Short mmCIF file of C-alpha atoms in Angstrom, two decimals:
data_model
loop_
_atom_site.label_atom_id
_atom_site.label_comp_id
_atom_site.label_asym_id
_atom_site.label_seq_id
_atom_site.Cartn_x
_atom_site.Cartn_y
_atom_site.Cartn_z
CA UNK A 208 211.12 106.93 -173.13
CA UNK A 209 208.62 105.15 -175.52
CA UNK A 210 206.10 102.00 -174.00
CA UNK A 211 207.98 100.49 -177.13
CA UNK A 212 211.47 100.51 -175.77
CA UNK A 213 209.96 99.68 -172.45
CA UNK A 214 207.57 97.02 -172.91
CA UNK A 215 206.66 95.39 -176.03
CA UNK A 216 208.76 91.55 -176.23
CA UNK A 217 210.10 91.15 -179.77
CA UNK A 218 210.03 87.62 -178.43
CA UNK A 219 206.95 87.47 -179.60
CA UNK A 220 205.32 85.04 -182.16
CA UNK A 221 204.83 86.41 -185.78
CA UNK A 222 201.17 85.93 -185.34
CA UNK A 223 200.76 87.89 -182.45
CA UNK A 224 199.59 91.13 -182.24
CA UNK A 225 202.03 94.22 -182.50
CA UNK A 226 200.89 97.21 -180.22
CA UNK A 227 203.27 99.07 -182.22
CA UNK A 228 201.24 98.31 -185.57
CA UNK A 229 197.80 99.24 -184.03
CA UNK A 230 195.29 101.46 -185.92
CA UNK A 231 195.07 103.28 -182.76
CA UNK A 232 192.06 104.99 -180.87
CA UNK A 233 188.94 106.23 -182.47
CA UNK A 234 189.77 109.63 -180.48
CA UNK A 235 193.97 110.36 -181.03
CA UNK A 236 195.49 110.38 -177.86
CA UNK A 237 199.09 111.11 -176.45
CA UNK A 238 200.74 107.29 -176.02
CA UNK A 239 201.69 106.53 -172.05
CA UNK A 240 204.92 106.74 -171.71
CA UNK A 241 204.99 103.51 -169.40
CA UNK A 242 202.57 100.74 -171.12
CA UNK A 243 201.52 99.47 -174.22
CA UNK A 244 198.01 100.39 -175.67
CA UNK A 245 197.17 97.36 -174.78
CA UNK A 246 198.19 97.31 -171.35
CA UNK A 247 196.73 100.78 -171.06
CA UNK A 248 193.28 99.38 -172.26
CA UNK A 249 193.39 96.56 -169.63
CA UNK A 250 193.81 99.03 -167.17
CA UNK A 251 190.96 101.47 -168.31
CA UNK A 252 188.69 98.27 -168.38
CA UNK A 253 189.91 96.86 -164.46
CA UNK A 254 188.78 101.15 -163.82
CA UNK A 255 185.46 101.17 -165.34
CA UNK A 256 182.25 101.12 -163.37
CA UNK A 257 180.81 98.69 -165.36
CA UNK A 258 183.78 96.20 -164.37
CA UNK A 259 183.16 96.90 -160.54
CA UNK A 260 179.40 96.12 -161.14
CA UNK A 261 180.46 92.65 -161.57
CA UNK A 262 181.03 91.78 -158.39
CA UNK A 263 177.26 91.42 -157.78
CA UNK A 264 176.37 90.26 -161.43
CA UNK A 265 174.95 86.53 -161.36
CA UNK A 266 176.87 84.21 -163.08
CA UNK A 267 174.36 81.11 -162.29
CA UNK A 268 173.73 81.66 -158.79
CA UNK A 269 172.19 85.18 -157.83
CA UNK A 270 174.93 87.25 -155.85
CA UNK A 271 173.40 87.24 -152.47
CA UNK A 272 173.25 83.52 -152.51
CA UNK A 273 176.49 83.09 -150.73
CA UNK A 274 179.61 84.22 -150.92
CA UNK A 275 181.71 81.03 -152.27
CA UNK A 276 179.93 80.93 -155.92
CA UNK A 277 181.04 82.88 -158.43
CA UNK A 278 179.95 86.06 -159.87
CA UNK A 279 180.41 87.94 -163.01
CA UNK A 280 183.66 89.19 -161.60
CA UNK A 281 184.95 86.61 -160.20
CA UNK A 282 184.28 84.87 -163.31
CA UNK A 283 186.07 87.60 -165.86
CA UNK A 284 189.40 87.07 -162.90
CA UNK A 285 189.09 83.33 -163.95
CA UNK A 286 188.93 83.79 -167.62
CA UNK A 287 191.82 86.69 -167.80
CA UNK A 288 193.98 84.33 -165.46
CA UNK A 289 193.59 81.30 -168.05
CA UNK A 290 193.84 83.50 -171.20
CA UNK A 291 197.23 85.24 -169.95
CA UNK A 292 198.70 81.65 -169.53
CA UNK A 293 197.43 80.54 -172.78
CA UNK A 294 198.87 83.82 -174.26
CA UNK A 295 201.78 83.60 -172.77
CA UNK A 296 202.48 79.67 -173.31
CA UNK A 297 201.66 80.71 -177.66
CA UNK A 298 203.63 84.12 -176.90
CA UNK A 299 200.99 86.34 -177.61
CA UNK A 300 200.52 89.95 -176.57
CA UNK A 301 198.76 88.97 -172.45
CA UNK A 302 197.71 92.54 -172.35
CA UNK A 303 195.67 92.23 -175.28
CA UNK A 304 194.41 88.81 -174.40
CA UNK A 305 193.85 89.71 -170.75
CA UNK A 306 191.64 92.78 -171.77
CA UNK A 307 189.60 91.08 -173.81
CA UNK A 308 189.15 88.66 -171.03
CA UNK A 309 188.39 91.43 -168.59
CA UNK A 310 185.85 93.03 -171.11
CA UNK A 311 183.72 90.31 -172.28
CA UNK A 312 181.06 90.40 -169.92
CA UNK A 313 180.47 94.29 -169.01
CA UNK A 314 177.42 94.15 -170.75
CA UNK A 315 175.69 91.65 -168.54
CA UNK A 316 172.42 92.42 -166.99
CA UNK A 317 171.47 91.26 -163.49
CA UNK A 318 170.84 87.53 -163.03
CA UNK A 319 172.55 86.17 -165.94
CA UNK A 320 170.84 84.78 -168.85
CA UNK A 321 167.88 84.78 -167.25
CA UNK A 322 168.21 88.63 -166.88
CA UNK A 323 169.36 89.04 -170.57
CA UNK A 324 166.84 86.86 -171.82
CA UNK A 325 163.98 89.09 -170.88
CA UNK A 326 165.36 92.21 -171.34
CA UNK A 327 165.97 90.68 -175.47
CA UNK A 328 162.01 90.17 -175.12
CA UNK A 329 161.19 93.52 -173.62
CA UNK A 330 163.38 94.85 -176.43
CA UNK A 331 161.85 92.92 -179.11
CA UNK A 332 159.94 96.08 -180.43
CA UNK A 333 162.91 98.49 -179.50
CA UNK A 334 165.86 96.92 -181.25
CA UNK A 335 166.53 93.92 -179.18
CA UNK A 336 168.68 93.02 -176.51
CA UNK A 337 172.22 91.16 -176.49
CA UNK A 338 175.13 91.02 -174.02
CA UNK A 339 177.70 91.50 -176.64
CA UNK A 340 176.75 94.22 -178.15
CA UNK A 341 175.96 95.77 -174.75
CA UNK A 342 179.26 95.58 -173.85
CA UNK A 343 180.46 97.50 -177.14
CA UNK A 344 178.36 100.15 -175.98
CA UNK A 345 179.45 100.10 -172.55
CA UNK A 346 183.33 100.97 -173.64
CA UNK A 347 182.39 103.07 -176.39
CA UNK A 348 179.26 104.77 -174.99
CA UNK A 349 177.75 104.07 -171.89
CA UNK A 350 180.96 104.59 -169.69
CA UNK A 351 181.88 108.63 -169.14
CA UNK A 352 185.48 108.84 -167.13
CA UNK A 353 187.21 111.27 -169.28
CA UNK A 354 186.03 114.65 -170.43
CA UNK A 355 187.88 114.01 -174.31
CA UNK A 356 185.41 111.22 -175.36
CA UNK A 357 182.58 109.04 -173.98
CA UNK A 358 183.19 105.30 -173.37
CA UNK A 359 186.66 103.81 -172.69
CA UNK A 360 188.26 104.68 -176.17
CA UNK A 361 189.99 101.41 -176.39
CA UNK A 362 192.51 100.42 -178.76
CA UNK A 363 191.15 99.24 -182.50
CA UNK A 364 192.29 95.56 -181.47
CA UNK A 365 190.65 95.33 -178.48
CA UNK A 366 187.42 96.81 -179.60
CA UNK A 367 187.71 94.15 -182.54
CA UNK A 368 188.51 91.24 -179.94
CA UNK A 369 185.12 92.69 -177.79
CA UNK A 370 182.71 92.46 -180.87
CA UNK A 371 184.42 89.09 -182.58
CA UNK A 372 186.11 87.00 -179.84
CA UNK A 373 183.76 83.99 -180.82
CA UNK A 374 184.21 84.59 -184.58
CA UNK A 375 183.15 86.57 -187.25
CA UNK A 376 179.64 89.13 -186.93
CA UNK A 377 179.22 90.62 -190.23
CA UNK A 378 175.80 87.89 -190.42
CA UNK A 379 174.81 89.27 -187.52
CA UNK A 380 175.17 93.22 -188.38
CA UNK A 381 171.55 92.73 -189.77
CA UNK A 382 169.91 92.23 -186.54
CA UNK A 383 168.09 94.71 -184.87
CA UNK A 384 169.58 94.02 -181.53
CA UNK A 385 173.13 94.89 -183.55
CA UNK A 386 172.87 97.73 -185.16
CA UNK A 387 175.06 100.10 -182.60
CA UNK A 388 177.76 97.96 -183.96
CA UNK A 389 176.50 98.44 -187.73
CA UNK A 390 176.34 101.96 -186.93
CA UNK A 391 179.47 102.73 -184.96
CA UNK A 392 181.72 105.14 -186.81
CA UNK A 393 181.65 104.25 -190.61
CA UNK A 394 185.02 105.36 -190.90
CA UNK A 395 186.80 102.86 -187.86
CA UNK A 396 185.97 99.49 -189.46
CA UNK A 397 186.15 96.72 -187.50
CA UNK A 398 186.05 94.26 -190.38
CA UNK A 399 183.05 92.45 -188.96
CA UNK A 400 183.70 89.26 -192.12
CA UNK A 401 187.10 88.66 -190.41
CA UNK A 402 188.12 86.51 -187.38
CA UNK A 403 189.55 88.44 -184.58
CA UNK A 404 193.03 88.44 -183.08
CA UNK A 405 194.57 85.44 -181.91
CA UNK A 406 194.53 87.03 -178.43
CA UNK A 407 191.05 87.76 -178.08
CA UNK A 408 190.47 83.60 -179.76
CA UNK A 409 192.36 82.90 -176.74
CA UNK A 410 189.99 85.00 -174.32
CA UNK A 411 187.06 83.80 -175.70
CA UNK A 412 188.63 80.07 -175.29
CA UNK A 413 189.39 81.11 -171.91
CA UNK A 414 185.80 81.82 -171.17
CA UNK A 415 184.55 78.05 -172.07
CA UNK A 416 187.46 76.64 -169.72
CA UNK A 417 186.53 78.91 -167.03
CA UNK A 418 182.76 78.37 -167.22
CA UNK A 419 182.68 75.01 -167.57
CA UNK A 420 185.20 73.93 -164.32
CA UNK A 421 183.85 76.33 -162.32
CA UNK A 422 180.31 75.40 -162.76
CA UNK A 423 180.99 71.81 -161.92
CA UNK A 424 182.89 73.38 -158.57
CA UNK A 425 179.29 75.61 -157.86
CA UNK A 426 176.84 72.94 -158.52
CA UNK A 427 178.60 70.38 -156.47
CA UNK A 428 179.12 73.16 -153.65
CA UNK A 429 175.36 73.95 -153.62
CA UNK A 430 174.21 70.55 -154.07
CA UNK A 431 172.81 70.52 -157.13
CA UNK A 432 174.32 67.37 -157.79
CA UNK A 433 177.62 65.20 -155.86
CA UNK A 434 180.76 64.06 -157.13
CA UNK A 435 179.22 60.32 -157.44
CA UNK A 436 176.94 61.75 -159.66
CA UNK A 437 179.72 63.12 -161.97
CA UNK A 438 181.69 59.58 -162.09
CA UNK A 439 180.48 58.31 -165.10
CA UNK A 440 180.69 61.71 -167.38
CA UNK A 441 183.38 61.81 -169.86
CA UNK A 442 186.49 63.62 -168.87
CA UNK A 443 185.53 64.94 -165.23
CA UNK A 444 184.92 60.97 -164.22
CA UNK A 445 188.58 59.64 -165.31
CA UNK A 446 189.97 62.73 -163.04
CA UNK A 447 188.21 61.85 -160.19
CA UNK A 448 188.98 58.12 -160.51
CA UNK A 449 192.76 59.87 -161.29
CA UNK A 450 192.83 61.83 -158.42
CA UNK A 451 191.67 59.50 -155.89
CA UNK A 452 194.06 56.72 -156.97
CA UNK A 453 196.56 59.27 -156.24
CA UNK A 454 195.57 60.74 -152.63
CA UNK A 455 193.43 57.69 -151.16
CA UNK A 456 191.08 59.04 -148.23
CA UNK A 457 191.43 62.59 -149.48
CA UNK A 458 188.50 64.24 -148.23
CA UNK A 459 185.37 65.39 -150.93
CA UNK A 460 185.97 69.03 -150.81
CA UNK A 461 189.88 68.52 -151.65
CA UNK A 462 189.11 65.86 -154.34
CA UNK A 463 186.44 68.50 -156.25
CA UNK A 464 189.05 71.16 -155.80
CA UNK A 465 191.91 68.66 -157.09
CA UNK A 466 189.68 67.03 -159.85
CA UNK A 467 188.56 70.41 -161.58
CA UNK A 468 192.56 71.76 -161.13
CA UNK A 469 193.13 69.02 -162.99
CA UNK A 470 190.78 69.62 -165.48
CA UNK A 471 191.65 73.23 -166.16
CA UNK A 472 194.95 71.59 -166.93
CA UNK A 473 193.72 69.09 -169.82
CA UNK A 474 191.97 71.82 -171.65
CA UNK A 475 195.06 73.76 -171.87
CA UNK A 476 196.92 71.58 -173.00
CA UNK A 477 194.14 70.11 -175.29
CA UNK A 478 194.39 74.01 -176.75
CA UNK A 479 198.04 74.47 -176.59
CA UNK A 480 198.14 71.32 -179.06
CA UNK A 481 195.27 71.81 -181.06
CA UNK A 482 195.91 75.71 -181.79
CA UNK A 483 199.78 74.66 -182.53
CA UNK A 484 198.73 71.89 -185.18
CA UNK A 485 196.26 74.30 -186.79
CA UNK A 486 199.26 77.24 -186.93
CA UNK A 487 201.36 75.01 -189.06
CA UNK A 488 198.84 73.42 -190.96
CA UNK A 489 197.15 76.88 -192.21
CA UNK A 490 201.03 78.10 -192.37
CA UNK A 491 200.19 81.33 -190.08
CA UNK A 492 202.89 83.99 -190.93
CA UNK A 493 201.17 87.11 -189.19
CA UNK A 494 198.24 88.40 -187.70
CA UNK A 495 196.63 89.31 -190.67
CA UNK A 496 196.51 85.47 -191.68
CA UNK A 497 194.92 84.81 -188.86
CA UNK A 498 192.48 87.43 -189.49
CA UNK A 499 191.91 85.42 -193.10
CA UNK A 500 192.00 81.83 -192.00
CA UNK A 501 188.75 79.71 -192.89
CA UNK A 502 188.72 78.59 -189.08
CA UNK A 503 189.62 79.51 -185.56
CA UNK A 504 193.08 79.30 -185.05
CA UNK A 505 192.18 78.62 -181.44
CA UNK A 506 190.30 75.63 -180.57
CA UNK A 507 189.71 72.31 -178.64
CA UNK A 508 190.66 69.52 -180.29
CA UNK A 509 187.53 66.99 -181.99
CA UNK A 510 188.14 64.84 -179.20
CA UNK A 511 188.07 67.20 -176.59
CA UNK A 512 185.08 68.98 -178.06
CA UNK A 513 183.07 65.31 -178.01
CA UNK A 514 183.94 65.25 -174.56
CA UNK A 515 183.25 68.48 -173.50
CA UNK A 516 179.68 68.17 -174.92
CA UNK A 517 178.71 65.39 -172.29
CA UNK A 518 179.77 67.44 -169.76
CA UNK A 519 177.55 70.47 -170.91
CA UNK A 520 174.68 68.63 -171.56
CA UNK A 521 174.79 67.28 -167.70
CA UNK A 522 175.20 70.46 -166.69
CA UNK A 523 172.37 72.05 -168.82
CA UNK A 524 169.99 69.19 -167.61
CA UNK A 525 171.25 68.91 -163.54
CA UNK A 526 172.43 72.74 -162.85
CA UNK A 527 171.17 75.39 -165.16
CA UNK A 528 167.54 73.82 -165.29
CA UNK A 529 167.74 72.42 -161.94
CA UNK A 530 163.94 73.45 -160.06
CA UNK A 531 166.20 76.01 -158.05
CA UNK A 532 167.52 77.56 -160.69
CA UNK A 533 164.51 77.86 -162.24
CA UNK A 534 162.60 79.71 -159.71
CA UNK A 535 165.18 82.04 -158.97
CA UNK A 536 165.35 82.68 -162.56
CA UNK A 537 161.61 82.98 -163.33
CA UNK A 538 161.35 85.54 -160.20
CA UNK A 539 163.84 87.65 -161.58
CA UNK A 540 162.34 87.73 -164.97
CA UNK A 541 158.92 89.21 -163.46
CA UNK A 542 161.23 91.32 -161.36
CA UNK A 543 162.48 93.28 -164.85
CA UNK A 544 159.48 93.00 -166.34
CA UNK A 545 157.88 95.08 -163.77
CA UNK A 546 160.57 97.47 -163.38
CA UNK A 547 160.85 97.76 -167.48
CA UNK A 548 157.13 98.34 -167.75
CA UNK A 549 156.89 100.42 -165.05
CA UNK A 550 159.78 102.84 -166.10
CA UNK A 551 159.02 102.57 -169.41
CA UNK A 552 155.25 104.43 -168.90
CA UNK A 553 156.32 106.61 -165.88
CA UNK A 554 160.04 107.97 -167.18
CA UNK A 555 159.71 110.80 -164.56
CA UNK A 556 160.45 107.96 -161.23
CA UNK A 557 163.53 107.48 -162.95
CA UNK A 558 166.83 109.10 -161.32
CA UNK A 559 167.24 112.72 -162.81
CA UNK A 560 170.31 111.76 -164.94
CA UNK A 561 168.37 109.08 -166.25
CA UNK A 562 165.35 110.92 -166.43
CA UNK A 563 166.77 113.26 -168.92
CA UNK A 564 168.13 110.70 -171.01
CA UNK A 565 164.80 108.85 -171.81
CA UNK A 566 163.08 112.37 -172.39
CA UNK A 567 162.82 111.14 -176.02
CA UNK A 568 159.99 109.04 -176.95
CA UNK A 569 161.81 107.25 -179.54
CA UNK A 570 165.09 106.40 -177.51
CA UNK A 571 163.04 105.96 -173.92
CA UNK A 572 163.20 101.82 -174.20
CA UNK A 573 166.72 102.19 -175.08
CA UNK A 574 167.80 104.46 -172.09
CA UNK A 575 164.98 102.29 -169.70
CA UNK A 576 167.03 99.31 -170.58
CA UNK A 577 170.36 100.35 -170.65
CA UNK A 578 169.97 101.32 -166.94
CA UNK A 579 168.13 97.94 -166.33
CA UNK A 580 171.14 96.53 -167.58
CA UNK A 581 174.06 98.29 -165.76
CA UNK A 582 172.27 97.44 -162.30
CA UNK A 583 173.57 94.73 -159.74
CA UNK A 584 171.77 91.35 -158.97
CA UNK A 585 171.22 93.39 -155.23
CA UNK A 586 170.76 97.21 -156.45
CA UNK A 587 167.58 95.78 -158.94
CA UNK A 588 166.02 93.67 -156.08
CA UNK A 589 166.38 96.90 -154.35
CA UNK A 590 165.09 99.44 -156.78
CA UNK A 591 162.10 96.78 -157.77
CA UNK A 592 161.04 97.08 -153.63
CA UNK A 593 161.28 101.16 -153.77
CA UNK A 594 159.49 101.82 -157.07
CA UNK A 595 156.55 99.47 -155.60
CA UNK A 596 156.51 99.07 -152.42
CA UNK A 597 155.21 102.16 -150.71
CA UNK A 598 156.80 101.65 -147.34
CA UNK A 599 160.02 101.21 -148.90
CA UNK A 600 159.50 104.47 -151.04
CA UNK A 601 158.57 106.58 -147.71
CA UNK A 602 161.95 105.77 -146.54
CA UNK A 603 163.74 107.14 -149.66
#
């Protein structure tokens, strides 16, 4: 029996995607007999080693930190959790959105944007550096699983939702840093000029609702700043005022976990309405209208947005430059700057496999970086003390 008499909900909204109408795979492959494409490229993604690598990915705090922040993975569990329900409350394919979910940050580098932002300056003679497109060449390049193909060979849509779930790229196709995407098989278009699926709108949507409630949650757990502090912000301070009219003497810890519950909440719904309005004013019919529309289909609403930007720009000025922050992140940028350097002039200390693949002169930064960037917060601290400290190298 066909995934299409098994799975696929005809229940669906006309603007949703149709695994039954894909393109397909860049390699032609046998169909499962048990999921959709999409459900199948969820699953590859959750199998990849570049997904279990997460777990030890910073997301603002470095991963040996503690064990109550988040991480890259716990992070991409967040997102694909929110994205399903928004998928599923606009019935939209949830495979699709919850693979793009899942995807989005495989091509991280350790310690966040601190780690991406110096490996983009290493790069800067080399082609540049960016998380997005690293993760496009983690699923259709970097990963090897199956002996047919290299990468993943995901599904055209979710490929297309990987490279344009925040909009359209074909401005972008002239940067240095995104040429593998330029380049990638002239003859499996991704129609870089378009906007992407609704369900991969709804992961990338997914990704600002995660990021911002769970940040509050990590900075208030690690004392970057208390819940007093967040009283007078927009949004976050009517929920706590909310929250403890509603359980008096509730204890801190329950009133943060209540309070950003709640707010999870308001930016659904705040999307729920504000993607609804803009269906019916654009008159969506199909997913190739939303392809064509002059604007995201899925969005915040103005007010929400205006909101929203208070709230970042707290964060921004009490978390992500908070003194702590800071030295952890200007310790790990010396960290990969050593290690780059270092690996780029001596290619022979790297591991053989590795070793072989920066042979070439001209593709050596590439191949230094690309292994830079598939590392762990705890595997580079760890590979930074062997390549130069010599007691640590005696022990290898």
């Amino acid at each position: 029996m066909s995934y299409d008499r098994l799975s696929v909900d005809r229940r669906l909204a006309p603007w949703a995607s149709d695994p039954t109408a894909s393109p397909g795979r860049r390699y032609p492959e046998p169909e499962s007999r048990t999921r959709t494409p999409f459900a199948r490229d969820r699953d590859r993604i959750i199998h990849a080693t570049a997904f279990r690598r997460l777990k030890e990915k910073t997301q603002v705090f470095v991963a040996h930190e503690g064990d109550h922040y988040r991480t890259r993975l716990t992070h991409s569990l967040e997102v694909a959790q929110i994205a399903r329900s928004l998928a599923a409350a606009l019935k939209l394919d949830v495979d699709l959105a919850e693979a793009v979910a899942l995807a989005h940050d495989l091509g991280h580098p350790p310690f966040g944007h601190a780690g991406e932002d110096e490996l983009h300056l290493l790069m800067a003679d080399h082609g540049g550096f960016d998380h997005n497109v690293q993760t496009f060449r983690v699923v259709t390049e970097l990963e090897r699983r199956y002996p047919a193909f290299p990468g993943l060979n995901l599904s055209w849509e979710t490929l297309e939702g990987v490279v344009k779930h925040n909009g359209p790229v074909a401005d972008r196709l002239g940067e240095p840093a995104w040429r593998a995407i330029a380049d990638h098989a002239p003859d499996w278009d991704l129609r870089p000029g378009t906007f992407a699926s609704m369900e991969a709108q709804v992961a990338a949507i997914a990704d600002d609702i995660a990021y911002n409630n769970h940040d509050v949650d990590d900075g208030v757990q690690a004392g970057l700043f208390t819940l007093a502090d967040l009283a007078d912000l927009p949004l976050i301070g009517e929920i706590l005022v909310g929250v403890r009219r509603d359980w008096p003497g509730l204890d801190d810890r329950m009133v943060r976990l209540e309070a950003v519950r709640r707010m999870i909440g308001a930016m659904v719904d705040d999307v729920l309405a504000e993607t609804r309005g803009r269906l019916d004013a654009d008159r969506i019919n199909g997913p190739e209208a939303v392809r064509l529309a002059g604007r995201p289909m899925v969005a915040f609403s103005r007010g929400m947005l205006e909101q929203l930007t208070g709230v970042r720009a707290f964060l921004y000025e009490r978390m992500y430059r908070h003194y702590r922050v800071n030295r952890t992140r200007s310790q790990a940028r010396r960290l990969l700057r050593e290690m780059f350097t270092l690996l780029l002039a001596e290619p022979s200390v790297l591991p053989p496999e590795w070793a072989a693949a920066a042979a070439d002169p001209e593709r050596r930064a590439r191949r230094v970086c690309d292994y830079i960037a598939g590392m762990t917060d705890r595997y580079a601290i760890e590979e930074h003390r062997h390549l130069f400290s010599l007691d640590v190298a005696l022990d290898l």
